[in-house]
Short mmCIF file of C-alpha atoms in Angstrom, two decimals:
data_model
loop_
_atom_site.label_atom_id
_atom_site.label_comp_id
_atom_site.label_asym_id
_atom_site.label_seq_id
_atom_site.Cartn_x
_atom_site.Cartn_y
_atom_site.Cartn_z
CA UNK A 1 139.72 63.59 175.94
CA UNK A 2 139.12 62.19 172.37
CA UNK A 3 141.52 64.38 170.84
CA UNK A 4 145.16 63.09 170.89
CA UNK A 5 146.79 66.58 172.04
CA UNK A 6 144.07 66.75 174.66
CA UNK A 7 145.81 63.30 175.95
CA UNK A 8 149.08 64.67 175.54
CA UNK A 9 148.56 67.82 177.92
CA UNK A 10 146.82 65.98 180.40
CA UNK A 11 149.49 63.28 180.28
CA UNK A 12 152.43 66.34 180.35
CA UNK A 13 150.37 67.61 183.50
CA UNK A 14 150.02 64.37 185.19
CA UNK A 15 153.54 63.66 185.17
CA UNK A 16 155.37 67.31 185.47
CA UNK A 17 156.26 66.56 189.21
CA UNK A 18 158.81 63.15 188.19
CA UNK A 19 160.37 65.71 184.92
CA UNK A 20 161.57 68.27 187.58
CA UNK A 21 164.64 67.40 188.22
CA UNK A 22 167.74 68.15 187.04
CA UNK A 23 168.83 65.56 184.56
CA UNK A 24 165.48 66.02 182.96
CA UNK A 25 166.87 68.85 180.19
CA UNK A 26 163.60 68.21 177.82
CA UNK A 27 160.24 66.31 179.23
CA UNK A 28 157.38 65.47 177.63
CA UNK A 29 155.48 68.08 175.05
CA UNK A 30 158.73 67.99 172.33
CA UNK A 31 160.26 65.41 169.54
CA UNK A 32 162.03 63.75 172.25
CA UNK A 33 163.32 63.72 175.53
CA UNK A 34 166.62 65.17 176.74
CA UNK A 35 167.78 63.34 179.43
CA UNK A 36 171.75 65.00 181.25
CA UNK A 37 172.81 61.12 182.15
CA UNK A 38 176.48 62.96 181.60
CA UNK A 39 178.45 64.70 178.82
CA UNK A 40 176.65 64.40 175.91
CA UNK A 41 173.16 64.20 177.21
CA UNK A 42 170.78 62.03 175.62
CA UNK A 43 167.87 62.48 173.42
CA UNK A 44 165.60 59.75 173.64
CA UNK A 45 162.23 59.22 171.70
CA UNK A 46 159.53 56.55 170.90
CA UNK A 47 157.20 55.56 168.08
CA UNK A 48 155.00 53.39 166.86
CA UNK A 49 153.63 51.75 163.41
CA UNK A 50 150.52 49.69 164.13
CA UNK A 51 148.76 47.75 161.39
CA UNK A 52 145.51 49.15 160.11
CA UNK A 53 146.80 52.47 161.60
CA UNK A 54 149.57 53.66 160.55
CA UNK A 55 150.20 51.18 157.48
CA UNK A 56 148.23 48.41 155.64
CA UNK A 57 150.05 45.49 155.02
CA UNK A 58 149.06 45.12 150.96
CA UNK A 59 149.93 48.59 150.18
CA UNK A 60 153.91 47.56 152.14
CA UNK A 61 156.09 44.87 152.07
CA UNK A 62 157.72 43.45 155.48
CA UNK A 63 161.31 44.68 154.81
CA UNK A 64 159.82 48.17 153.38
CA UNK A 65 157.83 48.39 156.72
CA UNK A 66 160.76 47.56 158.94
CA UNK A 67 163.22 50.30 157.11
CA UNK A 68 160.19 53.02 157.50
CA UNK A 69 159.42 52.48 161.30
CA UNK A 70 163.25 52.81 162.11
CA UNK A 71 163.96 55.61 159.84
CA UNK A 72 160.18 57.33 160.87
CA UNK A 73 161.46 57.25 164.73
CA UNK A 74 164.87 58.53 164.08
CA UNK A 75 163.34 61.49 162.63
CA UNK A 76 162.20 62.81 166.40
CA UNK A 77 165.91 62.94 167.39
CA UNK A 78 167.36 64.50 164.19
CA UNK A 79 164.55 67.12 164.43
CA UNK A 80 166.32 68.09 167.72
CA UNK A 81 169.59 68.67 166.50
CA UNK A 82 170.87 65.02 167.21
CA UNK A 83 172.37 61.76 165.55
CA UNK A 84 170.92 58.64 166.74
CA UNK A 85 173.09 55.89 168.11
CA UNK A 86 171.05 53.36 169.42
CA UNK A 87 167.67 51.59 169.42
CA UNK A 88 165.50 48.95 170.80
CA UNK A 89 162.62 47.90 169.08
CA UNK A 90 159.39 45.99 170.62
CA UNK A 91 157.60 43.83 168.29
CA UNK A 92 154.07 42.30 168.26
CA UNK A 93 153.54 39.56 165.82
CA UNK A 94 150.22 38.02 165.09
CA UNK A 95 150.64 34.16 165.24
CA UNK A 96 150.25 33.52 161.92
CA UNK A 97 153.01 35.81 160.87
CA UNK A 98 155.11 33.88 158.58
CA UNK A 99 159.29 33.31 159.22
CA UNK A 100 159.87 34.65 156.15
CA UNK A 101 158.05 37.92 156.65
CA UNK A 102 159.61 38.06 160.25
CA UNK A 103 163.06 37.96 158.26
CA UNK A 104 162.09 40.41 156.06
CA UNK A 105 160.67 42.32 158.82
CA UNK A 106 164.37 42.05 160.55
CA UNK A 107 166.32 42.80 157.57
CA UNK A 108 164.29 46.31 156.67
CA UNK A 109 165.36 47.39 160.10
CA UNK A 110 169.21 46.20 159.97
CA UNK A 111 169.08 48.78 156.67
CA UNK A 112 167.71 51.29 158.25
CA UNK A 113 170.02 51.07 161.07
CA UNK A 114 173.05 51.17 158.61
CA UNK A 115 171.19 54.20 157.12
CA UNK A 116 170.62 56.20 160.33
CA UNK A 117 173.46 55.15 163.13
CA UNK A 118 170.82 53.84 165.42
CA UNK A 119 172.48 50.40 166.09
CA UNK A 120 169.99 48.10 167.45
CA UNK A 121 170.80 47.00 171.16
CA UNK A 122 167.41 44.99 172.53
CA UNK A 123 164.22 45.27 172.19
CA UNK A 124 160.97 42.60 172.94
CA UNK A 125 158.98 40.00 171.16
CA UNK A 126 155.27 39.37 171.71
CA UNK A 127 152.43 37.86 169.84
CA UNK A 128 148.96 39.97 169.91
CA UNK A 129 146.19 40.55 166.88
CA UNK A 130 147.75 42.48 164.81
CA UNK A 131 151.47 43.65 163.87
CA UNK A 132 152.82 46.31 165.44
CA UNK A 133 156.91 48.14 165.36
CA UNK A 134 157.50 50.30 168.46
CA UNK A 135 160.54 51.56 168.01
CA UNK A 136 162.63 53.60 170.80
CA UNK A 137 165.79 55.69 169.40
CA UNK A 138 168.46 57.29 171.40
CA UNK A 139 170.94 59.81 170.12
CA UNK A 140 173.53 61.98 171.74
CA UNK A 141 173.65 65.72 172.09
CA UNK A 142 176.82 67.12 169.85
CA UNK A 143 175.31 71.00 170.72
CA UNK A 144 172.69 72.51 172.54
CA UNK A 145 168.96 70.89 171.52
CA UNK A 146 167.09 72.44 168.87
CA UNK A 147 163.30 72.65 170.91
CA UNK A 148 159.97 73.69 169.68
CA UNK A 149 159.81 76.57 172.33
CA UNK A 150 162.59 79.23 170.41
CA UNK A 151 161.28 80.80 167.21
CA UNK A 152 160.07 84.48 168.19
CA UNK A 153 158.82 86.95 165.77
CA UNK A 154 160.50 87.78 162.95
CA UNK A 155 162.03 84.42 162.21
CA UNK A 156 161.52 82.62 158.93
CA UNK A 157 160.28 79.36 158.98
CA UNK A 158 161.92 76.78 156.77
CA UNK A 159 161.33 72.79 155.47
CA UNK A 160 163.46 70.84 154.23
CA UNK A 161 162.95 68.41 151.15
CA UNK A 162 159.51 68.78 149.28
CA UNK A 163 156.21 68.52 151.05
CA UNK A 164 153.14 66.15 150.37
CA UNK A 165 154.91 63.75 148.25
CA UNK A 166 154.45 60.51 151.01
CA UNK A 167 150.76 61.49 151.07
CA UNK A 168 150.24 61.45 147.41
CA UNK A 169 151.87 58.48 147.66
CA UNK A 170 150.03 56.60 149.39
CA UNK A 171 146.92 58.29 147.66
CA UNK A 172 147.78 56.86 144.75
CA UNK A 173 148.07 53.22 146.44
CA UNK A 174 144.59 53.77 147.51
CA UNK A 175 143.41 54.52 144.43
CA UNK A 176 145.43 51.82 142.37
CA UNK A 177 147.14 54.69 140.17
CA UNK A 178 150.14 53.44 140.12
CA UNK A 179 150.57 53.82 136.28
CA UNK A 180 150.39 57.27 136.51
CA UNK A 181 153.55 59.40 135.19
CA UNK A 182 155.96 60.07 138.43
CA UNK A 183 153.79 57.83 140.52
CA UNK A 184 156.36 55.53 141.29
CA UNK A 185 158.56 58.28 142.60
CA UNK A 186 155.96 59.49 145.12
CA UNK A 187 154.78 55.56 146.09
CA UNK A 188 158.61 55.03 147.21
CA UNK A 189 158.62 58.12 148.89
CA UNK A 190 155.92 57.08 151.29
CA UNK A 191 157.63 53.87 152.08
CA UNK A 192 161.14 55.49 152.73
CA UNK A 193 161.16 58.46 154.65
CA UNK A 194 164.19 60.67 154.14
CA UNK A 195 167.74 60.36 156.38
CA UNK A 196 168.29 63.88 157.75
CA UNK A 197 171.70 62.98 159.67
CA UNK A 198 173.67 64.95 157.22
CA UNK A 199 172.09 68.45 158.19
CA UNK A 200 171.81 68.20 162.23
CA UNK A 201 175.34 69.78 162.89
CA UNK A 202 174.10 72.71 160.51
CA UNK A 203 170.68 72.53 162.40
CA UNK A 204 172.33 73.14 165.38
CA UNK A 205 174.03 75.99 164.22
CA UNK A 206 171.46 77.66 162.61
CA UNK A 207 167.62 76.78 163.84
CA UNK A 208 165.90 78.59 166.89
CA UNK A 209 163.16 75.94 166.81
CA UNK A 210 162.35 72.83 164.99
CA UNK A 211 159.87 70.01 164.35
CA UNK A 212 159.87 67.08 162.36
CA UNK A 213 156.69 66.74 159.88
CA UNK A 214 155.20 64.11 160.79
CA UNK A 215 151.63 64.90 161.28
CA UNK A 216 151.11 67.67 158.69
CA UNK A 217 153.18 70.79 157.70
CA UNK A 218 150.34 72.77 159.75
CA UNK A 219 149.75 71.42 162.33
CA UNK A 220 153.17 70.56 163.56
CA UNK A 221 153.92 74.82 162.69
CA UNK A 222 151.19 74.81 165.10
CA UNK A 223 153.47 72.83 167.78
CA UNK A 224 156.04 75.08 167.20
CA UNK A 225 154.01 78.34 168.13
CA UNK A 226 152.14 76.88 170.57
CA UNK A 227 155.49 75.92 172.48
CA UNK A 228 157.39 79.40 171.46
CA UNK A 229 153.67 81.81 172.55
CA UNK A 230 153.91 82.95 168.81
CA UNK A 231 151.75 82.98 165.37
CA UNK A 232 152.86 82.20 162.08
CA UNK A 233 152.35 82.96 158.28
CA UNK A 234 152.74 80.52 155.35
CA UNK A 235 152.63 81.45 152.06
CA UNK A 236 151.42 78.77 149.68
CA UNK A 237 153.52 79.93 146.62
CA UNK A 238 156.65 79.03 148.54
CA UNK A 239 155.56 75.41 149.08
CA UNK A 240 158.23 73.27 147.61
CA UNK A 241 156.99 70.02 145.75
CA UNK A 242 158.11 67.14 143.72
CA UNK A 243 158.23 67.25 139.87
CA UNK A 244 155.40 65.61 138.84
CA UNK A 245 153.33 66.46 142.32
CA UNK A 246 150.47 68.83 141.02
CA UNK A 247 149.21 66.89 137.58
CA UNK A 248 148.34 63.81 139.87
CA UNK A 249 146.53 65.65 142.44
CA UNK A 250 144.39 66.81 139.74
CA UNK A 251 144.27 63.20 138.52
CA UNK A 252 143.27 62.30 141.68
CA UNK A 253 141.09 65.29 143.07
CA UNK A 254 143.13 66.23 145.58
CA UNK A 255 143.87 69.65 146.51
CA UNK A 256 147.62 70.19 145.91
CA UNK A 257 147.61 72.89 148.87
CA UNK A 258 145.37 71.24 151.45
CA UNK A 259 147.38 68.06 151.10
CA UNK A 260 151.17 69.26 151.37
CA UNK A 261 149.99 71.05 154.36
CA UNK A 262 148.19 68.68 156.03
CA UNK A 263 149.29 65.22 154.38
CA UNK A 264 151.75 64.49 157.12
CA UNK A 265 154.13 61.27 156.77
CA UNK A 266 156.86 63.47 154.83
CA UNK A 267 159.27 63.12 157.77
CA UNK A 268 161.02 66.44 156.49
CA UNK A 269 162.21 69.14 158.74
CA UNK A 270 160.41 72.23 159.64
CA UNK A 271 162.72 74.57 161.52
CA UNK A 272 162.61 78.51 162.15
CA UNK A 273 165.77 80.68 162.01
CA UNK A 274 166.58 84.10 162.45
CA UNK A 275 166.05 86.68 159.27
CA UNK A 276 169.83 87.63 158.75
CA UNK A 277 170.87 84.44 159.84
CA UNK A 278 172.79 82.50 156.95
CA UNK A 279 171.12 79.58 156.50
CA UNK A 280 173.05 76.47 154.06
CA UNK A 281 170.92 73.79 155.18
CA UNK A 282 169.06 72.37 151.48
CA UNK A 283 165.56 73.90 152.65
CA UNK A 284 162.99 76.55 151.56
CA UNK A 285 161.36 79.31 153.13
CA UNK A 286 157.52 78.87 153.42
CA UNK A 287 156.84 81.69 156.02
CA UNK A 288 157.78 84.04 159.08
CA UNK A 289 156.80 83.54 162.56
CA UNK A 290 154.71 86.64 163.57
CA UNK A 291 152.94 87.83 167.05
CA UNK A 292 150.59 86.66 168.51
CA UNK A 293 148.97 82.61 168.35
CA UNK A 294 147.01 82.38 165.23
CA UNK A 295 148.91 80.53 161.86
CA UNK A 296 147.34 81.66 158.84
CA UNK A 297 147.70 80.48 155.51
CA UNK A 298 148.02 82.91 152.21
CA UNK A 299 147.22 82.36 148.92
CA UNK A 300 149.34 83.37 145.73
CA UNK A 301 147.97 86.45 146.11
CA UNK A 302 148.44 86.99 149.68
CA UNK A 303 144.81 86.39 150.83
CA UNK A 304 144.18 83.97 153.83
CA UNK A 305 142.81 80.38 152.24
CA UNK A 306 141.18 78.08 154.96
CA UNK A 307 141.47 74.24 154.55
CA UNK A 308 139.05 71.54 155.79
CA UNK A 309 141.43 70.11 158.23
CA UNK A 310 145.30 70.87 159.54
CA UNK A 311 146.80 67.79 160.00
CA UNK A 312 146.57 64.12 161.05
CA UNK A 313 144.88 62.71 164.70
#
């Protein structure tokens, strides 16, 4: 079980027996939980940034870091049609982590709390090798919750914001391109993810399924038909990008395509909806759910493309 949804299935299996019951609403396999502890129920998630994982410390400052693990794990519980209200956050600090960068540390998460509702309320402290954010966010239910298991054929699929711009960003980190026309832009988009509080009412209303991009455009589609028994269809000349987006992948040698699709990091939302349904949300329409299980990927001319990879493990 190398593979990280491998784990995930196994770990769904292994504990289906303690999620039937009935204040379980959502288990595990979804953004978050849904837990019926009364009216509203209560959407709970977890995530975590570990050093040399999911960040490098050079290429982020503390407060920067703090603000992005917050606003990365409140992105599960808008993605299922909910506000967060609270958090706890468990910190491991290496022992020669500075006070100042603790404050720092501290201070990125108090904004990002401000920014997204999720007040903190507790959390732990503990010293290991290397630093490490695990942040837990609870929210609460105004409507129904937006799963991964509704889009059906027929349905368009939508995302929110533009796609591939925190990957780039960071690309260009990695490559010390940073002087690069619009770099800045996409650099500061990797370290802030985007607040999405301001749609999930109009979420609710409208989505039959959702999923927040965390992992790649693709492969979190992939969630979403995997959990609704359906296929899917993007078409690459729909794919919404930042000014600025396609001249530095060139610069760079990246394949524009390959990474808004597979990038991941955006934190945007990808949600289905039904064709004549009205949708207002600020998003574009990249596809159309279709039958069957396979999600293939068209060129400008409507041929299927294949890329090396669909996502991050």
């Amino acid at each position: 079980m190398h593979d990280e949804f491998a784990k995930i299935d196994w770990l769904k299996k292994r504990f289906e027996k303690g999620t039937v019951s009935p204040e379980v609403v959502v288990g595990i396999g979804d953004d978050a939980a849904v837990v019926d502890f009364g009216s509203p129920s209560t959407v709970v998630t977890v995530d975590a940034h570990v050093e040399d994982v999911h960040f490098r410390r050079e290429l982020i400052s503390c407060r920067e870091l703090g603000t992005r693990a917050l606003i990365a794990a409140a992105s599960d519980v808008w993605a299922m049609a909910s506000n967060p209200s609270g958090a706890v956050v468990a910190l491991t600090l290496p022992e020669a982590f500075a006070d100042e960068d603790f404050r720092d540390l501290i201070e990125g998460i108090a904004e990002a709390s401000e920014l997204t509702g999720a007040r903190i309320i507790g959390g732990n402290l503990s010293r290991g090798r290397s630093l490490s954010i695990t942040t837990t966010v609870f929210g609460s239910l105004a409507e129904e919750a937006i799963t991964r298991d509704g889009a059906r054929p027929g349905d368009r699929i939508y995302v929110t914001g533009e796609l591939g711009a925190a990957p780039l960003g960071l690309a260009i980190l990695e490559a010390g391109a940073s002087n690069l026309e619009h770099a800045e832009s996409f650099v500061a988009r990797w370290r802030r993810p985007p607040i999405h509080g301001r749609v999930v009412r109009e979420l609710a209303q409208t989505a039959t399924a959702a999923i927040d991009v965390s992992d790649g455009c693709l492969q979190d589609l992939q969630h979403v038909c995997a959990g609704s028994s359906v296929g899917a269809v993007i078409e690459t000349s729909s794919i919404p990008t930042a000014r600025g987006y396609r001249e530095i992948c060139t610069a760079l040698d990246l394949d524009p395509v390959e990474l808004a699709l597979t990038g991941g990091e955006d934190y945007e939302l990808l949600f289905t909806a039904r064709p004549d349904a009205e949708v207002r949300l600020s998003a574009t329409p990249i596809g159309t759910i279709v039958e069957g299980s396979e999600v293939r990927v068209l060129d400008s001319e409507g041929q299927p493309i294949e890329l090396g990879r669909t996502g991050y493990r």
